[in-house]
Each structure stands twice: as structure tokens, then as C-alpha cells.
CSV table of C-alpha atoms in Angstrom, one decimal:
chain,number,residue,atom,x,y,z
M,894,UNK,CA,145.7,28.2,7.0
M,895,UNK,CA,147.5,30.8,9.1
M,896,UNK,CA,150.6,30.4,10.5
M,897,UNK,CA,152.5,32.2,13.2
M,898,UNK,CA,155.3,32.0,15.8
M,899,UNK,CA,153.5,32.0,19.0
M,900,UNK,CA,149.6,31.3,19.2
M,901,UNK,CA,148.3,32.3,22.7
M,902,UNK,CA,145.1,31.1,23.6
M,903,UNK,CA,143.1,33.9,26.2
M,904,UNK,CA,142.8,36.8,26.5
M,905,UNK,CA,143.5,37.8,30.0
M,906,UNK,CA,146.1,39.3,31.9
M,907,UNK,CA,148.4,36.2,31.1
M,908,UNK,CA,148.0,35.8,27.7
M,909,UNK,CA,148.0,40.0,27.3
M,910,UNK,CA,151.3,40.1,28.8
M,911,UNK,CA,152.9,37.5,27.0
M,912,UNK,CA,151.7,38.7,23.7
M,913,UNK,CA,153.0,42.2,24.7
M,914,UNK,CA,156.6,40.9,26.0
M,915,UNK,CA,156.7,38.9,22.7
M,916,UNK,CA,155.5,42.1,20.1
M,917,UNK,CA,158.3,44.3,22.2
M,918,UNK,CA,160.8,41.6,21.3
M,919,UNK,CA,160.2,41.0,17.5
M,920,UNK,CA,158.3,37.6,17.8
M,921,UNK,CA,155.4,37.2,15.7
M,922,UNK,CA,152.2,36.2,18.1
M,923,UNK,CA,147.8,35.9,17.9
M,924,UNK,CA,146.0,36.2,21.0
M,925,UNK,CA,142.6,34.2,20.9
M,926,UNK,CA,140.0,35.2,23.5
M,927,UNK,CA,136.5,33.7,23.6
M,928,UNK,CA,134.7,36.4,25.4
M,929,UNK,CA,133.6,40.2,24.0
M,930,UNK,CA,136.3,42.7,24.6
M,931,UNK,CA,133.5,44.3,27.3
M,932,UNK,CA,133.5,41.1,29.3
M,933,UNK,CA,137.0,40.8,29.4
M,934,UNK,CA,137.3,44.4,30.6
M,935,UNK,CA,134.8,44.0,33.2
M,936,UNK,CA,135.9,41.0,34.8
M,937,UNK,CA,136.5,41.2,38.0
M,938,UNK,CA,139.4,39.3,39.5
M,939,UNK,CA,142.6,40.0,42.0
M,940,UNK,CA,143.2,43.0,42.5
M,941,UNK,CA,146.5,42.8,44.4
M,942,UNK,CA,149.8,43.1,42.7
M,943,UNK,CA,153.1,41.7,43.9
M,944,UNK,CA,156.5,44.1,43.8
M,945,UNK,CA,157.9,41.7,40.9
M,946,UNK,CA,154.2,42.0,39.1
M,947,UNK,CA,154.5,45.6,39.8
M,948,UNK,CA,158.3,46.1,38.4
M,949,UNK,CA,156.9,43.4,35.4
M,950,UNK,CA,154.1,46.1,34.5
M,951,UNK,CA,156.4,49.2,34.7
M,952,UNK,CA,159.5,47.6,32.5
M,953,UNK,CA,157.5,46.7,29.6
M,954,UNK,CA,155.6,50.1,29.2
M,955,UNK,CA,152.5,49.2,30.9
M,956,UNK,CA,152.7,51.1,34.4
M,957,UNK,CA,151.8,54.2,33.6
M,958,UNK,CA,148.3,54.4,34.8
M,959,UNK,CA,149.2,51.8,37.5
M,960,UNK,CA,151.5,54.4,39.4
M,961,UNK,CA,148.9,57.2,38.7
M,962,UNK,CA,145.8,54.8,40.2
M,963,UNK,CA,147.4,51.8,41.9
M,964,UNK,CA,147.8,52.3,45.9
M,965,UNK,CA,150.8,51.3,47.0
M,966,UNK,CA,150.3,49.4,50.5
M,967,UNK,CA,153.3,49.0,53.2
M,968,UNK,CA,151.4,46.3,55.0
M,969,UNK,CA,148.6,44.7,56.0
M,970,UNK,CA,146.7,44.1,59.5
M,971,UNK,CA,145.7,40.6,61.2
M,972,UNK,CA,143.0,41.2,63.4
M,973,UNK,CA,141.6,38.3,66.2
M,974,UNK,CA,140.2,38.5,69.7
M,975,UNK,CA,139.5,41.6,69.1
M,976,UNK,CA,142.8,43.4,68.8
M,977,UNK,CA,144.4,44.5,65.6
M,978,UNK,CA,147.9,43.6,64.6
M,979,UNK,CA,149.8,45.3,61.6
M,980,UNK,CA,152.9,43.8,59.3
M,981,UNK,CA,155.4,45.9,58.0
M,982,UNK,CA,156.2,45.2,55.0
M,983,UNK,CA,158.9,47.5,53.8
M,984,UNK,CA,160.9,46.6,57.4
M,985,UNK,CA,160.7,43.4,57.2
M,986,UNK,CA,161.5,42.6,53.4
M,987,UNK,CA,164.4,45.4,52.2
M,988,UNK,CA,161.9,47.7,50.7
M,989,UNK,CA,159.4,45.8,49.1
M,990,UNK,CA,155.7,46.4,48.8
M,991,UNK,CA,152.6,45.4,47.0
M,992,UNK,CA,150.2,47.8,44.8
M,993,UNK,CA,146.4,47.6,44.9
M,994,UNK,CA,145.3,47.9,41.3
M,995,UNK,CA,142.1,46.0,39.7
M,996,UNK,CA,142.5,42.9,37.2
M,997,UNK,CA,139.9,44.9,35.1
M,998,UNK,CA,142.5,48.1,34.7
M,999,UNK,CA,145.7,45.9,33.9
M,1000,UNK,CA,143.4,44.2,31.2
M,1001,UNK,CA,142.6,47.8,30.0
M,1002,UNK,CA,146.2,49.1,30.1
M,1003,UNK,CA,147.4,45.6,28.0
M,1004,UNK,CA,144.9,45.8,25.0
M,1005,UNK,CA,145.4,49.5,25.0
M,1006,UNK,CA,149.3,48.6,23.9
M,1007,UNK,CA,148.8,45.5,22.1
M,1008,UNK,CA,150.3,45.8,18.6
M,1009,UNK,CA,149.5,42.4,16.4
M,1010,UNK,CA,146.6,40.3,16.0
M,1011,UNK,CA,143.7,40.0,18.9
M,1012,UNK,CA,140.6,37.9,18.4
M,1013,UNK,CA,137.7,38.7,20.7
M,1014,UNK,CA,135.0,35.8,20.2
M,1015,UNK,CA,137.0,33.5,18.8
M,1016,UNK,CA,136.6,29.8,20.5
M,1017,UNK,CA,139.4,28.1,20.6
M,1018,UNK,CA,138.7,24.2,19.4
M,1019,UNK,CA,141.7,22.0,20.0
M,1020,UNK,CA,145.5,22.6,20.2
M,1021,UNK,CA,147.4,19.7,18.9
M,1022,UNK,CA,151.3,19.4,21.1
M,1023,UNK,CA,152.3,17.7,18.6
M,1024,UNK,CA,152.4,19.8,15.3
M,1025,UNK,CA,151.1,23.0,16.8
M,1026,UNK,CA,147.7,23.4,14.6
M,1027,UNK,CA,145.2,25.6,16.9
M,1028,UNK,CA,141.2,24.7,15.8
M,1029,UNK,CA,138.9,28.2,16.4
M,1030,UNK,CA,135.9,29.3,15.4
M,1031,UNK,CA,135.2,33.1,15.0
M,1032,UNK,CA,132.7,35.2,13.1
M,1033,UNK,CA,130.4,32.3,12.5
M,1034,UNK,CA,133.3,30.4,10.9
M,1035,UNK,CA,136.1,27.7,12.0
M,1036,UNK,CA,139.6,27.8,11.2
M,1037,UNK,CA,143.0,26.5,11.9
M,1038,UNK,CA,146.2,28.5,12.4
M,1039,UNK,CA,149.4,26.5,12.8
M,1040,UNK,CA,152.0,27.7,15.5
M,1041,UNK,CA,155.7,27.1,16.4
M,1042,UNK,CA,154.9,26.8,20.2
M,1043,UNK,CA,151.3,27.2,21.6
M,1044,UNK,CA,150.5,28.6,25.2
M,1045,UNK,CA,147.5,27.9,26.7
M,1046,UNK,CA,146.6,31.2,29.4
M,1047,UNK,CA,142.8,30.2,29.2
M,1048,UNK,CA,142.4,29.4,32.8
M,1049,UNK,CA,140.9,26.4,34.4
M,1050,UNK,CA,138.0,25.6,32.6
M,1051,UNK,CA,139.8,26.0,28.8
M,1052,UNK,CA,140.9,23.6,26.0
M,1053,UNK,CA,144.4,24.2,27.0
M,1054,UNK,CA,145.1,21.5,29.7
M,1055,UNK,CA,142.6,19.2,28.3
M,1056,UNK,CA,144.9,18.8,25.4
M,1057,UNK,CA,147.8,17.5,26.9
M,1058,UNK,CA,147.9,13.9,26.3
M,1059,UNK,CA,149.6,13.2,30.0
M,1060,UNK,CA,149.1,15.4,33.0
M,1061,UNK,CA,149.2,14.8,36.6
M,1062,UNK,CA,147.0,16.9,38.7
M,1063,UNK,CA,146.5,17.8,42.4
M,1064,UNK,CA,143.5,19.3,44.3
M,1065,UNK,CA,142.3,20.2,47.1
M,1066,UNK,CA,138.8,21.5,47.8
M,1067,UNK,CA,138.0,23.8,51.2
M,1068,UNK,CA,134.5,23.4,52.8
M,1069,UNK,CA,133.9,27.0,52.8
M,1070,UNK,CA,133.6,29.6,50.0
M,1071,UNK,CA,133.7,33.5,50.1
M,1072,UNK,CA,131.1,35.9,49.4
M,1073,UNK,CA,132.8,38.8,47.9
M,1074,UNK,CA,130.8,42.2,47.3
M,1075,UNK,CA,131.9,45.6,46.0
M,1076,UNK,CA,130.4,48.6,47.5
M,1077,UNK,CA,130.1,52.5,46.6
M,1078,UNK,CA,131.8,53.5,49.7
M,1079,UNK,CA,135.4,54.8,50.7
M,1080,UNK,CA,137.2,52.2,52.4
M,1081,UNK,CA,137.2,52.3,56.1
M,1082,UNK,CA,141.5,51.3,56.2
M,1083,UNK,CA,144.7,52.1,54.5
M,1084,UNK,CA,145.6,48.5,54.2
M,1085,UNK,CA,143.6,45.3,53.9
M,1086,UNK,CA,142.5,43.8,57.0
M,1087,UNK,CA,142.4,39.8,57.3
M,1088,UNK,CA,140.1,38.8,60.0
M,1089,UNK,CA,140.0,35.6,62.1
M,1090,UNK,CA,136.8,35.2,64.1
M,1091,UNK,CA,134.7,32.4,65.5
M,1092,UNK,CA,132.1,32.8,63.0
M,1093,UNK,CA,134.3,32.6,60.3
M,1094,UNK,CA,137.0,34.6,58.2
M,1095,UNK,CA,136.3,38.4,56.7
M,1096,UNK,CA,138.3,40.5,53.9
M,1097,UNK,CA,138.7,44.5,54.0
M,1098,UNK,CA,140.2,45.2,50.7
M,1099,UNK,CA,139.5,48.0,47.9
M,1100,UNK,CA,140.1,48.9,44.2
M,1101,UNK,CA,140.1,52.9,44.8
M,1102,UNK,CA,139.8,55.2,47.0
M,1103,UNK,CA,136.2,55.4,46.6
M,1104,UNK,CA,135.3,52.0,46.2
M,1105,UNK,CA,135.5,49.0,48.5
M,1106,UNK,CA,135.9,45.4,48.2
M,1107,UNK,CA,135.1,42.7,50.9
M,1108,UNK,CA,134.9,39.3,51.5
M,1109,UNK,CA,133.0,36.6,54.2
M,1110,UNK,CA,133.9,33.4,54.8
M,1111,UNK,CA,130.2,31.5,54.2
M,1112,UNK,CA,128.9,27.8,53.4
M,1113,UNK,CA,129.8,26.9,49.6
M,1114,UNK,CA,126.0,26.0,49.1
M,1115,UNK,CA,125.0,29.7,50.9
M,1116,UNK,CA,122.4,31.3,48.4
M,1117,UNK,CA,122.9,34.8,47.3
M,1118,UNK,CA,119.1,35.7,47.9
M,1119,UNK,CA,119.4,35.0,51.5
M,1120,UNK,CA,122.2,37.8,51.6
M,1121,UNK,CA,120.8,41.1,51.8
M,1122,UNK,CA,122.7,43.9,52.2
M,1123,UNK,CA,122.0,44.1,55.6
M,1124,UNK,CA,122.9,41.2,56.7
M,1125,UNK,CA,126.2,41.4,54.9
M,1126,UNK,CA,127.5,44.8,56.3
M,1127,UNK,CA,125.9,43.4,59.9
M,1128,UNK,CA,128.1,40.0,59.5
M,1129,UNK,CA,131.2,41.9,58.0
M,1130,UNK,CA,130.7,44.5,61.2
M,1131,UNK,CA,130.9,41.7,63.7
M,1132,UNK,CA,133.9,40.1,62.5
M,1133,UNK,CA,136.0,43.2,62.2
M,1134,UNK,CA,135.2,44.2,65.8
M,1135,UNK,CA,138.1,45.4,67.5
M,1136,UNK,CA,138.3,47.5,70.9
M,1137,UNK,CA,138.4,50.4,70.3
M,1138,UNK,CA,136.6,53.3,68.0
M,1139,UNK,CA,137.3,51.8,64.3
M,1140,UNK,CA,133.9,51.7,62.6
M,1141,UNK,CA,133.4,49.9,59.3
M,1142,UNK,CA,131.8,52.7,56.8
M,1143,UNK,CA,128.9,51.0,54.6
M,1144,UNK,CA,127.1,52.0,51.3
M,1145,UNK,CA,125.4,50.8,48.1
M,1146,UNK,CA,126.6,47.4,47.3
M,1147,UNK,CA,127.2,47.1,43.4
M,1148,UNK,CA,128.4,43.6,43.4
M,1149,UNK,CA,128.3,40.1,44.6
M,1150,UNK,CA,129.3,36.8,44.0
M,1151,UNK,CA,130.3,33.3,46.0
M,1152,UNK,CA,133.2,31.7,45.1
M,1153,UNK,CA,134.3,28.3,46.0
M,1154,UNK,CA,138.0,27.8,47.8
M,1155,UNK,CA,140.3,25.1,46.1
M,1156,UNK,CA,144.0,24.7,45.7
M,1157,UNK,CA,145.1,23.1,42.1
M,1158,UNK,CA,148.1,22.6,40.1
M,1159,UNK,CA,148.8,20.3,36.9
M,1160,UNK,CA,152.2,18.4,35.9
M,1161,UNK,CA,154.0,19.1,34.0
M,1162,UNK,CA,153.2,23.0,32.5
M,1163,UNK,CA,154.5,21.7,28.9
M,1164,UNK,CA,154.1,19.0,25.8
M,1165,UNK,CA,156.0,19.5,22.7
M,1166,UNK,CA,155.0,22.2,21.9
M,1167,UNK,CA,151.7,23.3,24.1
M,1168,UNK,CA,152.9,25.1,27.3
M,1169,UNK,CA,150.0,26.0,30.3
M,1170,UNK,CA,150.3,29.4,32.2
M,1171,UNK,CA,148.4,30.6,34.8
M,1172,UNK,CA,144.9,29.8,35.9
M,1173,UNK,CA,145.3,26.7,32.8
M,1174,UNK,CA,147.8,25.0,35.4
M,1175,UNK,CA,147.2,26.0,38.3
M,1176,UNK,CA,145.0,27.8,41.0
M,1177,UNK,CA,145.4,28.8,44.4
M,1178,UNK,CA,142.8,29.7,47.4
M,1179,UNK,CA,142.8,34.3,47.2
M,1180,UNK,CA,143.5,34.2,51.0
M,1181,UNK,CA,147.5,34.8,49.3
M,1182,UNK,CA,146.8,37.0,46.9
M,1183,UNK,CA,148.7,34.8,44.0
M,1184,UNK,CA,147.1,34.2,41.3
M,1185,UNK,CA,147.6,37.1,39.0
M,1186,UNK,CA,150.8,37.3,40.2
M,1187,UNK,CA,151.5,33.5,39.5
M,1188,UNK,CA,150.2,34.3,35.8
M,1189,UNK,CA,152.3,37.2,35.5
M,1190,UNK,CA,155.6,35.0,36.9
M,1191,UNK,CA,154.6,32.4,34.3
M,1192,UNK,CA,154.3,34.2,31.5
M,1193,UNK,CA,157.5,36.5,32.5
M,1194,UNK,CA,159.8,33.3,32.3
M,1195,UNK,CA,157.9,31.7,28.9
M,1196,UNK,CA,158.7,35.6,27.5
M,1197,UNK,CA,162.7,34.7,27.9
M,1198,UNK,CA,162.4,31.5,27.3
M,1199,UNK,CA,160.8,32.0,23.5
M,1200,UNK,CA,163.3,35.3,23.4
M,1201,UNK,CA,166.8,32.6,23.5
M,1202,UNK,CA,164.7,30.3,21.0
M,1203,UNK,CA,163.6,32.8,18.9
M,1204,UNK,CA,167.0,34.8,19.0
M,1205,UNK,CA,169.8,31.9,19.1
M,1206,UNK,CA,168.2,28.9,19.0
M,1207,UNK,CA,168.4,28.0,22.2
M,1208,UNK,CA,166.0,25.9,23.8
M,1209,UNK,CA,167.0,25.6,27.3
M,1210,UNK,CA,165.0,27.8,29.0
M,1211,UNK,CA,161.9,26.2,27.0
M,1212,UNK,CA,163.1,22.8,28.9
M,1213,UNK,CA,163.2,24.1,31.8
M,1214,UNK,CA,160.1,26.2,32.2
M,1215,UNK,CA,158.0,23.4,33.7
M,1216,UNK,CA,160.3,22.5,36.2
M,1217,UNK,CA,161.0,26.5,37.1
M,1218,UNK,CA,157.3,27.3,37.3
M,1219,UNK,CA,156.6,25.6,39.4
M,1220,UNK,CA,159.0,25.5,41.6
M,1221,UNK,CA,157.4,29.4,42.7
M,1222,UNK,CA,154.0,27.7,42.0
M,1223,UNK,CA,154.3,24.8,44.9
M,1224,UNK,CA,155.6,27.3,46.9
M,1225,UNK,CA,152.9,30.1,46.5
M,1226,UNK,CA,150.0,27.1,47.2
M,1227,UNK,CA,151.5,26.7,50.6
M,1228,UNK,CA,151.6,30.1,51.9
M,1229,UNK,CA,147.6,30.5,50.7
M,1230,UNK,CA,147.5,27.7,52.3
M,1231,UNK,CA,148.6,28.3,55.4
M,1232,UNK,CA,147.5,31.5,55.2
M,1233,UNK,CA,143.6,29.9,54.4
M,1234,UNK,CA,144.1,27.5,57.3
M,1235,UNK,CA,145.0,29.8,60.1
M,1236,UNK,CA,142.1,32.3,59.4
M,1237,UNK,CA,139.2,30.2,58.6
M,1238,UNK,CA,137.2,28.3,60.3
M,1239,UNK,CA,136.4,24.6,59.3
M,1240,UNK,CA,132.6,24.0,60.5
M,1241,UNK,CA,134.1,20.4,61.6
M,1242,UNK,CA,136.8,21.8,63.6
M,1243,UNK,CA,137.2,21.6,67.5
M,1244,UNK,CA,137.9,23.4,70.0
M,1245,UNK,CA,141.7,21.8,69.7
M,1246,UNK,CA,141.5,23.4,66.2
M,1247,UNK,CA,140.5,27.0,67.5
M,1248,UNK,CA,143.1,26.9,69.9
M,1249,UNK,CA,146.1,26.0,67.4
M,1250,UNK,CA,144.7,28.8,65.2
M,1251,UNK,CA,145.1,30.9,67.9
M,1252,UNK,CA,148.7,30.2,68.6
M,1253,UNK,CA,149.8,30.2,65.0
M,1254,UNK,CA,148.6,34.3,64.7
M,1255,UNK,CA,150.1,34.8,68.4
M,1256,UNK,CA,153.2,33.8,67.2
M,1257,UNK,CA,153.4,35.6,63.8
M,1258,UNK,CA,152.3,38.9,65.2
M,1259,UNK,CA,154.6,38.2,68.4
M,1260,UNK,CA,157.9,37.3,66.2
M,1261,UNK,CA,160.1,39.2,63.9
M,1262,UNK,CA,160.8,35.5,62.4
M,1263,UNK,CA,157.3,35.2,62.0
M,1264,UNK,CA,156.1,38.6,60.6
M,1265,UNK,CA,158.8,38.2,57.9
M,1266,UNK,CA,157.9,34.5,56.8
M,1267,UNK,CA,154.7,36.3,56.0
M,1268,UNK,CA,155.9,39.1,54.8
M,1269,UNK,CA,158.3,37.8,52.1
M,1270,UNK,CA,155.5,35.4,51.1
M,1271,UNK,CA,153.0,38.2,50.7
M,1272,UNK,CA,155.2,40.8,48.8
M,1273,UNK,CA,156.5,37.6,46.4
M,1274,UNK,CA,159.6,36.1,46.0
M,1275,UNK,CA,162.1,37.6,43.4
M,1276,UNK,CA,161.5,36.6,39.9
M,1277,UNK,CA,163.8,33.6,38.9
């Protein structure tokens, strides 16, 4: 039996973090991760961080190699009917950016500092709220470790949310999915590109400056097989057709996947002593770009809340994590989706449909109101 302050169950960005806010601070803490250090590694995931993700990173030591490798980005363009529109980021929102850095390097940078204990293969079994005994299995072998508080960062399929004896959940599921691929090929913009078309919704994004990542808006039961690579880089050329002589570069395509759109979120984020974070509470369509950032806002405000109760006793912040979380949560699953809404296109919708779409980008791009709703949405809201 093995006892420590703070058991953290995953070992992704979320529970990385946590367990490296906590170390910095004196708390005692064991990260469990089910996969092999290599998956977790190569994982591919968001790769867009928020300026309070970004300041996060940087304060606690782990920013280095972010501000070497991580492209900053001022703005992003909406393109539809075939003209390009750019937001300003910085002009609109006192300064603030966002910085294009992969899930797979923040990962790298967090085990790289992390100082105590970190289990790779080890299943976590069950987490009791009410005493705070952990159940894993590692090396062929089960045991139990017994923790003060418990958080669960093991995202939407784990144990974590499962355990709590009373949740209230809300989904909603989109009828459309994105085909994501990365390609060996220098991006053909500076900033990602979000494109509405009538055959559906495409992504220009990137993770260097020699590698591109990009997404279609397809059918949820779309096979992979009947994707080649033509076909992709033919569909992707069609919806990013602007007037004009912007060309989209292509190139060896090293990755692909589909991935269903949903929008999810559990009540509350704590039980006695088991507290959710990230992906384990709640997830959010990537048309927003949230849901690292979420994680890393979650586990930010858990790292002060266990620093009072650790320090002074004080459990006030613990009591009011739920209700603080997701406060930012609720209001990040509306702008993805809104955001999800305006730029794809339901295969039910009407012409009624395409025509509101239509307005709804006329008037962002056409209004300083409206450019800085999206804006201050997309380069996330202070930290609380």
C-alpha cells in the first residue's frame, strides 16, 4: 500500500502539468499513464495554444523549446465565396496571440521536467471518491495506492468519470466528421485558414514550418480507403479556392485519420475527493481550438486550489473548482460551437441554412464588434 498526496491518473498534457505545478510547489504527487511513453509521445492532438496556455507553459519552466519552435500566429483568415478575409488578432484583443506548437512536443517538454514518480503502463482500475484508494495494475501486477485527493486527466474514455457515483452529462453529436492528414510539405500560409464552402468545411493548419496539417469536413461513416491522396489534395484544392493566385502546395501525406465532431461536458468536475480535468469532463468540437487549452485551464486552477489546501488548509478553492471550471468550460463549447455551425455544412440543411451561414461570416468579417467576439474567443479568455 502506497500512499501519496495527489494521485493523477494520465499521462497527457493535463495530468503532466498538474504533476509539474504540484512537484514545483512541494506537494507530493504519482502520475499513472496506461500507454508506452512512445505512444504518449507520438500522439497526435491540438496543436494550437492559447496566450494564457502559452504564459502557463513559460511560467512554470516549460517554454523553452516552445519559443524556440512554436509559431506565434497574429491571426487567422475566414475564407467563403471565394474571397479571403483575415482577423487581427493582436488589434483587436490588446496584444494577445496564439502559438502553433504540437500536443506531441508539450508532452516531450513535460516528461522531460518531471521530477517524482511516472508510471508508463500502468492501468488504472478504480478510484474510490470516497477514501481515495486508486486500483492499478502495472508490470504484470495490481496494486492500490491511497491518495489525499485524486484527479482524473484520463480523457473521455477513462475510469475517471465512471467513478463518480452522480454525474450529469450533456452531448451533442454533429453529422459530420473531419478527415485530418499531415503532409511532408511547407505550408502554403502564415496563418490557418478556416474555409466555408458548399461542399463542406476545410482546415489549413501546420505543426512546422515544414510540415502541414489539414482537415475536410466528410461523412462520419466515410472510409479511409476510399481517400487517396489524390482525392484529398483535389477536395482540399477546391474548397480553398479563392480569386486570385494563392495555390495550395501538396506533398507526401504521412498521416490520416477521421474523427467524429461532438460537444460534451459532465456535472459536476468533483466528488469528495476525485476531481475530473480535461478531456475526463468534457470535450469540445476542434473547429475552436479548446481543448488543450481547456485541460491546461483546468489543471491551472486545481494547481492553486491543492497549493491553499496543501499550504494553509484552506479548502475553498477546492469547493469551488467545479463551479469555476466550468464556468470557462460552458463558455468555450459555445464559441466551437458557433464556430462549427457557421462553417459546416449539415447534409440536411437548406438553402435557408446556406443563406444564414452566409450572413453570419458577412457580418463578422464586415464588423469590428464582430471580428473581436471572435477574436477574444479564439486567443482565450484570461485565466480566472
Amino acid at each position: 500500500m502506497k500512499h501519496t498526496r495527489v494521485g493523477i491518473i494520465g499521462g497527457g498534457p493535463a495530468g503532466l502539468l498538474l504533476g509539474h505545478l504540484l512537484s514545483a510547489r512541494g506537494i507530493e504527487n504519482v502520475v499513472l499513464e496506461s500507454r508506452t511513453r512512445e505512444y504518449v509521445e507520438r500522439r497526435q492532438r491540438a496543436g494550437i495554444l492559447e496566450q494564457s496556455t502559452v504564459d502557463v507553459l513559460r511560467a512554470c519552466g516549460a517554454g523553452e523549446r516552445m519559443d524556440r519552435q512554436g509559431l506565434v500566429h497574429e491571426g487567422i483568415e475566414l475564407r467563403f465565396d471565394r474571397q479571403a478575409h483575415r482577423i487581427d488578432f493582436p488589434s483587436l484583443t490588446g496584444g494577445r496571440t496564439v502559438m502553433v506548437y504540437a500536443q506531441t512536443e508539450v508532452v516531450k517538454d513535460l516528461i522531460a521536467l518531471r521530477e517524482g514518480p511516472l508510471l508508463f503502463e500502468a492501468e488504472a482500475l478504480s478510484a474510490d471518491p470516497a477514501t481515495g484508494v486508486v486500483r492499478y495494475r502495472h508490470e504484470g501486477a495490481e496494486h492500490t495506492m491511497t491518495c489525499d485527493v485524486v484527479v482524473a486527466c484520463d480523457g473521455f474514455h477513462g475510469i475517471g468519470r465512471a467513478s463518480m457515483p452522480a454525474v450529469t452529462t450533456f452531448r451533442r453529436d454533429y453529422p459530420f466528421a473531419w478527415l485530418g492528414i499531415l503532409a511532408d510539405v511547407p505550408p502554403s500560409c502564415e496563418e490557418l485558414i478556416y474555409a466555408h464552402h458548399e461542399r463542406g468545411f476545410a482546415l489549413h493548419s501546420m505543426r512546422s514550418p515544414h510540415v502541414s496539417r489539414l482537415y475536410l469536413q466528410v461523412d462520419p461513416g466515410d472510409d479511409l480507403a476510399d481517400w487517396s491522396d489524390e482525392r484529398i489534395w483535389d477536395e482540399l484544392e477546391t474548397r480553398f479556392a479563392v480569386d486570385g493566385d494563392w495555390k495550395l502546395e501538396r506533398g507526401p501525406i504521412t498521416d490520416r485519420s477521421i474523427t467524429p465532431m461532438r460537444s460534451f461536458v459532465a456535472e459536476p468536475m468533483r466528488h469528495d475527493r476525485l476531481f475530473l480535468a480535461g478531456d475526463a469532463a468534457h470535450i469540445v468540437p476542434p473547429t475552436g481550438a479548446k481543448g488543450l487549452n481547456l485541460a491546461v485551464a483546468d489543471v491551472t486552477l486545481l494547481a492553486q486550489a491543492l497549493t491553499r489546501w496543501h499550504g494553509v488548509g484552506d479548502e475553498s478553492l477546492l469547493d469551488a473548482y467545479s463551479e469555476t471550471a466550468l464556468r470557462r468550460v460552458w463558455r468555450a463549447e459555445h464559441f466551437s460551437y458557433l464556430m462549427t455551425t457557421m462553417l459546416h455544412r449539415d447534409p440536411h440543411q437548406d438553402p435557408f441554412d446556406d443563406r444564414l451561414q452566409l450572413s453570419q461570416l458577412r457580418y463578422i468579417v464586415g464588423s469590428t464588434a464582430g471580428m473581436t467576439s471572435l477574436a477574444e474567443n479564439y486567443v482565450g479568455l484570461p485565466l480566472d
